[in-house]
Amino acid sequence: MVQAKVEAEQKLFINGEWRKAKEYTPLYSPYSREEISKIPMASLQETEDAIEAAVQAQAAMRKLTAYERSEILYNLVNLLKQNYDRAAEIIALEAAKPIGTAKAEVDRTIQTYKFAAQEAGQLFGETIPLDAAPGGQNRLGYTKLEPLGVIGAITPFNFPMNLVAHKVGPAIATGNTIVLKPASQTPLSSFFLAELLHEAGMPAGALNVITGSGRVVGDHIVTHEKVKMITFTGSPEVGKQIRERAGLKRVTLELGSNSAVIVDKDTEIDRVIGRCVQGAFSFQGQVCISLQRVYVHENIYDAFVEKFIQETNKLTIGDPLDEKTDVSALISKGDVDRALAWINEAKEQGATVVTGGKAEGNILLPTVIVNASSQLKVSCQEVFAPIVVINPVSSVEQAVEEVNDSRFGLQAGIYTRDIQKAMWVSDRLEVGGVMINDIPTFRVDNMPYGGVKESGTGREGIKYAVREMAETKLVVVNNNY
Ligand code: NAP
């Protein structure tokens, strides 16, 4: 088992310097409940200082060539590789993410910054055929992509390193400056990033990390006139508030989901069951594209459920820092209580819990529910816990209706051997991404990623985020002059 060491007290990172805050709050391990460190609760003045530092750093950032921005990102990649184990330990410690899954997050973070380093050199504009319009003759028109200015990045607890990378990476590639407000439960990954980026050659003030309450610090960033864009990943409730409070700023929202997979009658159960169980319970189901709803053709339903339970019961429950652990604690006691209440509601309304359904400390045992109606919270809300609902369907058409019967629309999957059926389904699913012959829980870091409906607006995946973080400027040269 690894032993992560963390400074007893953290500092804010403003204008390239570590600054002691006026107020602190303890950070506890979600698993052991032991105090990990003390975290600054930034005041409005400290938040203001961070924003002002980012404003002042715009000039230095704009001076950097694409090559230089790319070099900073490649330096960061190398530093992450050198500090690989420490990075994984920090994630495991603050988020109770099983260490194997935390290492996978570090691998992806490295990849994300590599894509960002490459993208810095790909900020293409285009030439515009102005003479296609009457009055446009003898004019050369071209566009270029320019940085927006200060970007406010607000991030969730569940991927404290890689989801930060999806904001910081493209912001640097585009030449913006950043004020980063990480989730209160997982600030250590962001402080660690600030340390590495400073060493990687980032100009002072170009990245500022400011911790504290979302309602105070987050809201100040969202409403500040000098912040030009908010890139937010988190819950739909907070996302909606941000959209209302951000005024005319550009806003990208990566929100929640109750993702589903359709399992058609010709599916070989043994080939998909392990992947489905992994999609449902990886990081305790606290993944925005966790598999929450499974619609299985009635011909193979009983066999599917039986194997799903068998496979679920093989998972190892325990300490996140233990290499053998598959499932550990939920992020908070409140989330354990909420999940148990939703399970109880399901039982009271006639659903059956076939495995799990109870908690050991802050660990909710992986839970499989059958016969659950679509109105139950475990079906129609985002559970964000190790709970999966498996229901039979008589056809793929019915399954599509069930999947679409949701406020959310992030990703969905279908297993079938019939390619025409798969294409038919992909046209009809109301989601941002369709996975054919896979669960919805698939993401690599260069693909366009984002949702429809209440799952959000805008796309991440470095190339796509870069476009959102840049302003298109048109230049017209009048050769008639
Ligand atoms: P959350 O409670 O919405 O918090 C996200 C961030 O917003 C935190 O930094 C939080 O700060 C901050 N915040 C809270 N209230 C705010 C306000 N009024 N103004 C500005 N910022 C505010 O989400 P979470 O529980 O950390 O993360 C889980 C959610 O994220 C799930 O719904 C999940 O689906 C979603 N998610 C989506 C994606 C995606 O790409 N679509 C990926 C991962 C996660 P505090 O921590 O200080 O409250």
mmCIF file of C-alpha atoms in Angstrom, residues 139-358:
data_model
loop_
_atom_site.group_PDB
_atom_site.id
_atom_site.type_symbol
_atom_site.label_atom_id
_atom_site.label_comp_id
_atom_site.label_asym_id
_atom_site.label_seq_id
_atom_site.Cartn_x
_atom_site.Cartn_y
_atom_site.Cartn_z
ATOM 1 C CA ARG A 139 -10.305 42.380 -51.146
ATOM 2 C CA LEU A 140 -8.389 39.712 -49.247
ATOM 3 C CA GLY A 141 -10.227 38.372 -46.208
ATOM 4 C CA TYR A 142 -8.735 36.048 -43.652
ATOM 5 C CA THR A 143 -9.477 34.962 -40.099
ATOM 6 C CA LYS A 144 -7.197 34.277 -37.165
ATOM 7 C CA LEU A 145 -7.894 32.756 -33.767
ATOM 8 C CA GLU A 146 -7.075 34.965 -30.814
ATOM 9 C CA PRO A 147 -7.171 34.236 -27.080
ATOM 10 C CA LEU A 148 -10.299 35.399 -25.246
ATOM 11 C CA GLY A 149 -8.412 36.707 -22.192
ATOM 12 C CA VAL A 150 -9.090 35.440 -18.677
ATOM 13 C CA ILE A 151 -10.801 32.058 -18.429
ATOM 14 C CA GLY A 152 -12.560 31.027 -15.222
ATOM 15 C CA ALA A 153 -12.320 27.242 -14.799
ATOM 16 C CA ILE A 154 -14.544 25.573 -12.211
ATOM 17 C CA THR A 155 -14.062 21.836 -11.775
ATOM 18 C CA PRO A 156 -15.697 18.859 -9.976
ATOM 19 C CA PHE A 157 -14.255 16.317 -7.544
ATOM 20 C CA ASN A 158 -14.485 13.184 -9.647
ATOM 21 C CA PHE A 159 -11.522 13.615 -12.034
ATOM 22 C CA PRO A 160 -9.500 16.218 -10.140
ATOM 23 C CA MET A 161 -6.522 16.012 -12.488
ATOM 24 C CA ASN A 162 -7.830 15.131 -15.924
ATOM 25 C CA LEU A 163 -10.888 17.378 -15.954
ATOM 26 C CA VAL A 164 -8.683 20.261 -14.845
ATOM 27 C CA ALA A 165 -6.378 19.322 -17.747
ATOM 28 C CA HIS A 166 -9.335 19.601 -20.134
ATOM 29 C CA LYS A 167 -9.610 23.264 -19.168
ATOM 30 C CA VAL A 168 -6.038 24.318 -18.421
ATOM 31 C CA GLY A 169 -4.534 22.486 -21.444
ATOM 32 C CA PRO A 170 -6.643 24.145 -24.157
ATOM 33 C CA ALA A 171 -6.528 27.515 -22.355
ATOM 34 C CA ILE A 172 -2.713 27.505 -22.518
ATOM 35 C CA ALA A 173 -2.704 26.189 -26.096
ATOM 36 C CA THR A 174 -4.861 29.179 -27.083
ATOM 37 C CA GLY A 175 -2.823 31.740 -25.107
ATOM 38 C CA ASN A 176 -5.413 32.543 -22.449
ATOM 39 C CA THR A 177 -4.790 33.082 -18.747
ATOM 40 C CA ILE A 178 -6.650 31.114 -16.112
ATOM 41 C CA VAL A 179 -8.259 31.386 -12.707
ATOM 42 C CA LEU A 180 -8.896 27.838 -11.534
ATOM 43 C CA LYS A 181 -11.361 27.010 -8.751
ATOM 44 C CA PRO A 182 -11.214 23.261 -8.030
ATOM 45 C CA ALA A 183 -13.855 21.341 -6.069
ATOM 46 C CA SER A 184 -13.499 21.838 -2.307
ATOM 47 C CA GLN A 185 -13.013 18.096 -1.733
ATOM 48 C CA THR A 186 -10.190 17.781 -4.297
ATOM 49 C CA PRO A 187 -7.995 20.893 -4.272
ATOM 50 C CA LEU A 188 -4.653 19.086 -3.857
ATOM 51 C CA SER A 189 -4.459 17.930 -7.491
ATOM 52 C CA SER A 190 -4.803 21.560 -8.624
ATOM 53 C CA PHE A 191 -2.146 22.863 -6.230
ATOM 54 C CA PHE A 192 0.106 20.070 -7.475
ATOM 55 C CA LEU A 193 -0.570 21.154 -11.070
ATOM 56 C CA ALA A 194 0.312 24.769 -10.189
ATOM 57 C CA GLU A 195 3.644 23.562 -8.754
ATOM 58 C CA LEU A 196 4.467 21.620 -11.926
ATOM 59 C CA LEU A 197 3.296 24.303 -14.364
ATOM 60 C CA HIS A 198 5.374 26.918 -12.562
ATOM 61 C CA GLU A 199 8.407 24.659 -13.011
ATOM 62 C CA ALA A 200 7.377 24.074 -16.649
ATOM 63 C CA GLY A 201 7.852 27.786 -17.417
ATOM 64 C CA MET A 202 4.330 29.214 -17.223
ATOM 65 C CA PRO A 203 4.476 33.042 -16.898
ATOM 66 C CA ALA A 204 3.588 34.364 -13.423
ATOM 67 C CA GLY A 205 -0.153 35.047 -13.133
ATOM 68 C CA ALA A 206 -1.098 32.962 -16.179
ATOM 69 C CA LEU A 207 -2.453 30.201 -13.922
ATOM 70 C CA ASN A 208 -3.937 31.064 -10.525
ATOM 71 C CA VAL A 209 -5.406 28.435 -8.211
ATOM 72 C CA ILE A 210 -7.927 29.672 -5.727
ATOM 73 C CA THR A 211 -9.839 27.468 -3.290
ATOM 74 C CA GLY A 212 -12.889 28.064 -1.164
ATOM 75 C CA SER A 213 -16.632 27.787 -1.336
ATOM 76 C CA GLY A 214 -18.215 27.463 -4.762
ATOM 77 C CA ARG A 215 -20.978 29.850 -3.770
ATOM 78 C CA VAL A 216 -18.473 32.578 -2.819
ATOM 79 C CA VAL A 217 -15.274 32.115 -4.825
ATOM 80 C CA GLY A 218 -16.947 30.358 -7.766
ATOM 81 C CA ASP A 219 -19.729 32.903 -7.997
ATOM 82 C CA HIS A 220 -17.284 35.837 -7.874
ATOM 83 C CA ILE A 221 -15.390 34.376 -10.836
ATOM 84 C CA VAL A 222 -18.651 33.703 -12.717
ATOM 85 C CA THR A 223 -19.940 37.255 -12.295
ATOM 86 C CA HIS A 224 -16.645 39.143 -12.696
ATOM 87 C CA GLU A 225 -16.601 41.492 -15.689
ATOM 88 C CA LYS A 226 -12.926 40.849 -16.483
ATOM 89 C CA VAL A 227 -13.440 37.082 -16.830
ATOM 90 C CA LYS A 228 -14.308 36.401 -20.460
ATOM 91 C CA MET A 229 -15.355 32.760 -20.320
ATOM 92 C CA ILE A 230 -16.505 30.211 -17.771
ATOM 93 C CA THR A 231 -15.649 26.606 -18.444
ATOM 94 C CA PHE A 232 -17.540 24.518 -15.914
ATOM 95 C CA THR A 233 -17.787 20.803 -15.236
ATOM 96 C CA GLY A 234 -20.115 19.727 -12.464
ATOM 97 C CA SER A 235 -23.709 19.151 -11.509
ATOM 98 C CA PRO A 236 -26.670 20.343 -13.618
ATOM 99 C CA GLU A 237 -28.005 22.385 -10.669
ATOM 100 C CA VAL A 238 -24.849 24.485 -10.368
ATOM 101 C CA GLY A 239 -24.458 24.592 -14.155
ATOM 102 C CA LYS A 240 -27.883 26.195 -14.549
ATOM 103 C CA GLN A 241 -27.079 28.828 -11.925
ATOM 104 C CA ILE A 242 -23.812 29.632 -13.648
ATOM 105 C CA ARG A 243 -25.557 30.070 -16.997
ATOM 106 C CA GLU A 244 -27.984 32.536 -15.382
ATOM 107 C CA ARG A 245 -25.280 34.497 -13.545
ATOM 108 C CA ALA A 246 -22.602 34.664 -16.243
ATOM 109 C CA GLY A 247 -24.227 37.415 -18.322
ATOM 110 C CA LEU A 248 -22.719 37.721 -21.801
ATOM 111 C CA LYS A 249 -19.635 35.610 -21.043
ATOM 112 C CA ARG A 250 -18.985 32.571 -23.107
ATOM 113 C CA VAL A 251 -20.027 29.506 -21.055
ATOM 114 C CA THR A 252 -19.210 25.841 -21.558
ATOM 115 C CA LEU A 253 -21.144 23.430 -19.341
ATOM 116 C CA GLU A 254 -20.204 19.763 -18.930
ATOM 117 C CA LEU A 255 -22.927 18.387 -16.678
ATOM 118 C CA GLY A 256 -24.398 15.131 -15.425
ATOM 119 C CA SER A 257 -26.216 12.174 -16.900
ATOM 120 C CA ASN A 258 -27.997 8.864 -16.252
ATOM 121 C CA SER A 259 -26.280 7.080 -19.114
ATOM 122 C CA ALA A 260 -27.690 3.923 -20.641
ATOM 123 C CA VAL A 261 -26.707 0.944 -22.769
ATOM 124 C CA ILE A 262 -28.976 -1.185 -24.974
ATOM 125 C CA VAL A 263 -28.162 -4.900 -25.136
ATOM 126 C CA ASP A 264 -29.731 -6.517 -28.205
ATOM 127 C CA LYS A 265 -30.830 -10.167 -28.342
ATOM 128 C CA ASP A 266 -27.819 -11.365 -30.377
ATOM 129 C CA THR A 267 -25.256 -10.071 -27.831
ATOM 130 C CA GLU A 268 -22.748 -12.587 -26.449
ATOM 131 C CA ILE A 269 -23.206 -11.885 -22.753
ATOM 132 C CA ASP A 270 -19.832 -13.260 -21.657
ATOM 133 C CA ARG A 271 -18.039 -10.835 -23.941
ATOM 134 C CA VAL A 272 -19.729 -7.711 -22.568
ATOM 135 C CA ILE A 273 -20.539 -8.407 -18.936
ATOM 136 C CA GLY A 274 -17.148 -7.462 -17.463
ATOM 137 C CA ARG A 275 -17.177 -4.169 -19.322
ATOM 138 C CA CYS A 276 -20.742 -3.384 -18.190
ATOM 139 C CA VAL A 277 -19.884 -4.056 -14.537
ATOM 140 C CA GLN A 278 -16.789 -1.882 -14.869
ATOM 141 C CA GLY A 279 -18.843 0.934 -16.420
ATOM 142 C CA ALA A 280 -21.366 0.811 -13.599
ATOM 143 C CA PHE A 281 -18.999 0.655 -10.620
ATOM 144 C CA SER A 282 -15.693 2.191 -11.638
ATOM 145 C CA PHE A 283 -14.824 4.933 -9.112
ATOM 146 C CA GLN A 284 -18.004 3.998 -7.216
ATOM 147 C CA GLY A 285 -20.183 5.140 -10.135
ATOM 148 C CA GLN A 286 -19.020 8.733 -9.651
ATOM 149 C CA VAL A 287 -18.287 9.244 -13.334
ATOM 150 C CA CYS A 288 -20.457 11.514 -15.491
ATOM 151 C CA ILE A 289 -20.860 8.704 -18.069
ATOM 152 C CA SER A 290 -21.234 5.882 -15.532
ATOM 153 C CA LEU A 291 -23.486 3.123 -16.727
ATOM 154 C CA GLN A 292 -26.697 3.682 -14.759
ATOM 155 C CA ARG A 293 -29.426 2.116 -16.927
ATOM 156 C CA VAL A 294 -29.217 -1.155 -18.875
ATOM 157 C CA TYR A 295 -31.988 -2.174 -21.320
ATOM 158 C CA VAL A 296 -31.609 -5.847 -22.208
ATOM 159 C CA HIS A 297 -33.639 -7.750 -24.799
ATOM 160 C CA GLU A 298 -36.096 -10.018 -22.983
ATOM 161 C CA ASN A 299 -34.724 -13.176 -24.687
ATOM 162 C CA ILE A 300 -31.407 -12.877 -22.849
ATOM 163 C CA TYR A 301 -32.502 -10.774 -19.845
ATOM 164 C CA ASP A 302 -32.437 -13.446 -17.095
ATOM 165 C CA ALA A 303 -29.035 -14.776 -18.119
ATOM 166 C CA PHE A 304 -27.662 -11.231 -18.338
ATOM 167 C CA VAL A 305 -28.854 -10.286 -14.841
ATOM 168 C CA GLU A 306 -27.500 -13.508 -13.324
ATOM 169 C CA LYS A 307 -24.046 -12.971 -14.819
ATOM 170 C CA PHE A 308 -24.065 -9.296 -13.904
ATOM 171 C CA ILE A 309 -24.650 -10.207 -10.245
ATOM 172 C CA GLN A 310 -21.924 -12.884 -10.316
ATOM 173 C CA GLU A 311 -19.417 -10.447 -11.773
ATOM 174 C CA THR A 312 -20.425 -7.661 -9.361
ATOM 175 C CA ASN A 313 -19.903 -9.906 -6.360
ATOM 176 C CA LYS A 314 -16.276 -10.474 -7.424
ATOM 177 C CA LEU A 315 -15.386 -6.799 -6.845
ATOM 178 C CA THR A 316 -13.015 -6.010 -3.965
ATOM 179 C CA ILE A 317 -14.187 -3.356 -1.529
ATOM 180 C CA GLY A 318 -11.699 -1.367 0.554
ATOM 181 C CA ASP A 319 -9.008 1.264 1.044
ATOM 182 C CA PRO A 320 -8.412 3.411 -2.060
ATOM 183 C CA LEU A 321 -4.643 3.263 -1.508
ATOM 184 C CA ASP A 322 -4.681 -0.560 -1.676
ATOM 185 C CA GLU A 323 -3.808 -1.835 -5.179
ATOM 186 C CA LYS A 324 -6.400 -4.632 -4.884
ATOM 187 C CA THR A 325 -9.371 -2.299 -4.267
ATOM 188 C CA ASP A 326 -12.046 -1.938 -6.968
ATOM 189 C CA VAL A 327 -14.678 -0.001 -5.010
ATOM 190 C CA SER A 328 -14.077 2.412 -2.101
ATOM 191 C CA ALA A 329 -15.866 5.197 -0.250
ATOM 192 C CA LEU A 330 -18.301 7.648 -1.772
ATOM 193 C CA ILE A 331 -17.168 11.257 -1.712
ATOM 194 C CA SER A 332 -19.252 12.148 1.361
ATOM 195 C CA LYS A 333 -21.484 10.681 4.050
ATOM 196 C CA GLY A 334 -24.307 12.804 2.603
ATOM 197 C CA ASP A 335 -23.969 10.966 -0.705
ATOM 198 C CA VAL A 336 -24.140 7.575 1.057
ATOM 199 C CA ASP A 337 -27.352 8.666 2.821
ATOM 200 C CA ARG A 338 -28.830 10.023 -0.409
ATOM 201 C CA ALA A 339 -28.031 6.822 -2.307
ATOM 202 C CA LEU A 340 -29.553 4.662 0.455
ATOM 203 C CA ALA A 341 -32.709 6.808 0.462
ATOM 204 C CA TRP A 342 -33.051 6.382 -3.316
ATOM 205 C CA ILE A 343 -32.580 2.607 -2.974
ATOM 206 C CA ASN A 344 -35.295 2.534 -0.294
ATOM 207 C CA GLU A 345 -37.633 4.525 -2.500
ATOM 208 C CA ALA A 346 -37.048 1.983 -5.288
ATOM 209 C CA LYS A 347 -37.838 -0.937 -2.933
ATOM 210 C CA GLU A 348 -40.977 0.754 -1.631
ATOM 211 C CA GLN A 349 -42.177 1.320 -5.214
ATOM 212 C CA GLY A 350 -41.840 -2.370 -6.151
ATOM 213 C CA ALA A 351 -38.301 -2.625 -7.530
ATOM 214 C CA THR A 352 -36.021 -5.460 -6.380
ATOM 215 C CA VAL A 353 -32.467 -5.022 -5.106
ATOM 216 C CA VAL A 354 -30.686 -8.186 -6.277
ATOM 217 C CA THR A 355 -27.284 -7.403 -4.780
ATOM 218 C CA GLY A 356 -25.806 -4.650 -2.595
ATOM 219 C CA GLY A 357 -28.235 -2.062 -1.273
ATOM 220 C CA LYS A 358 -26.381 -1.324 1.962
#
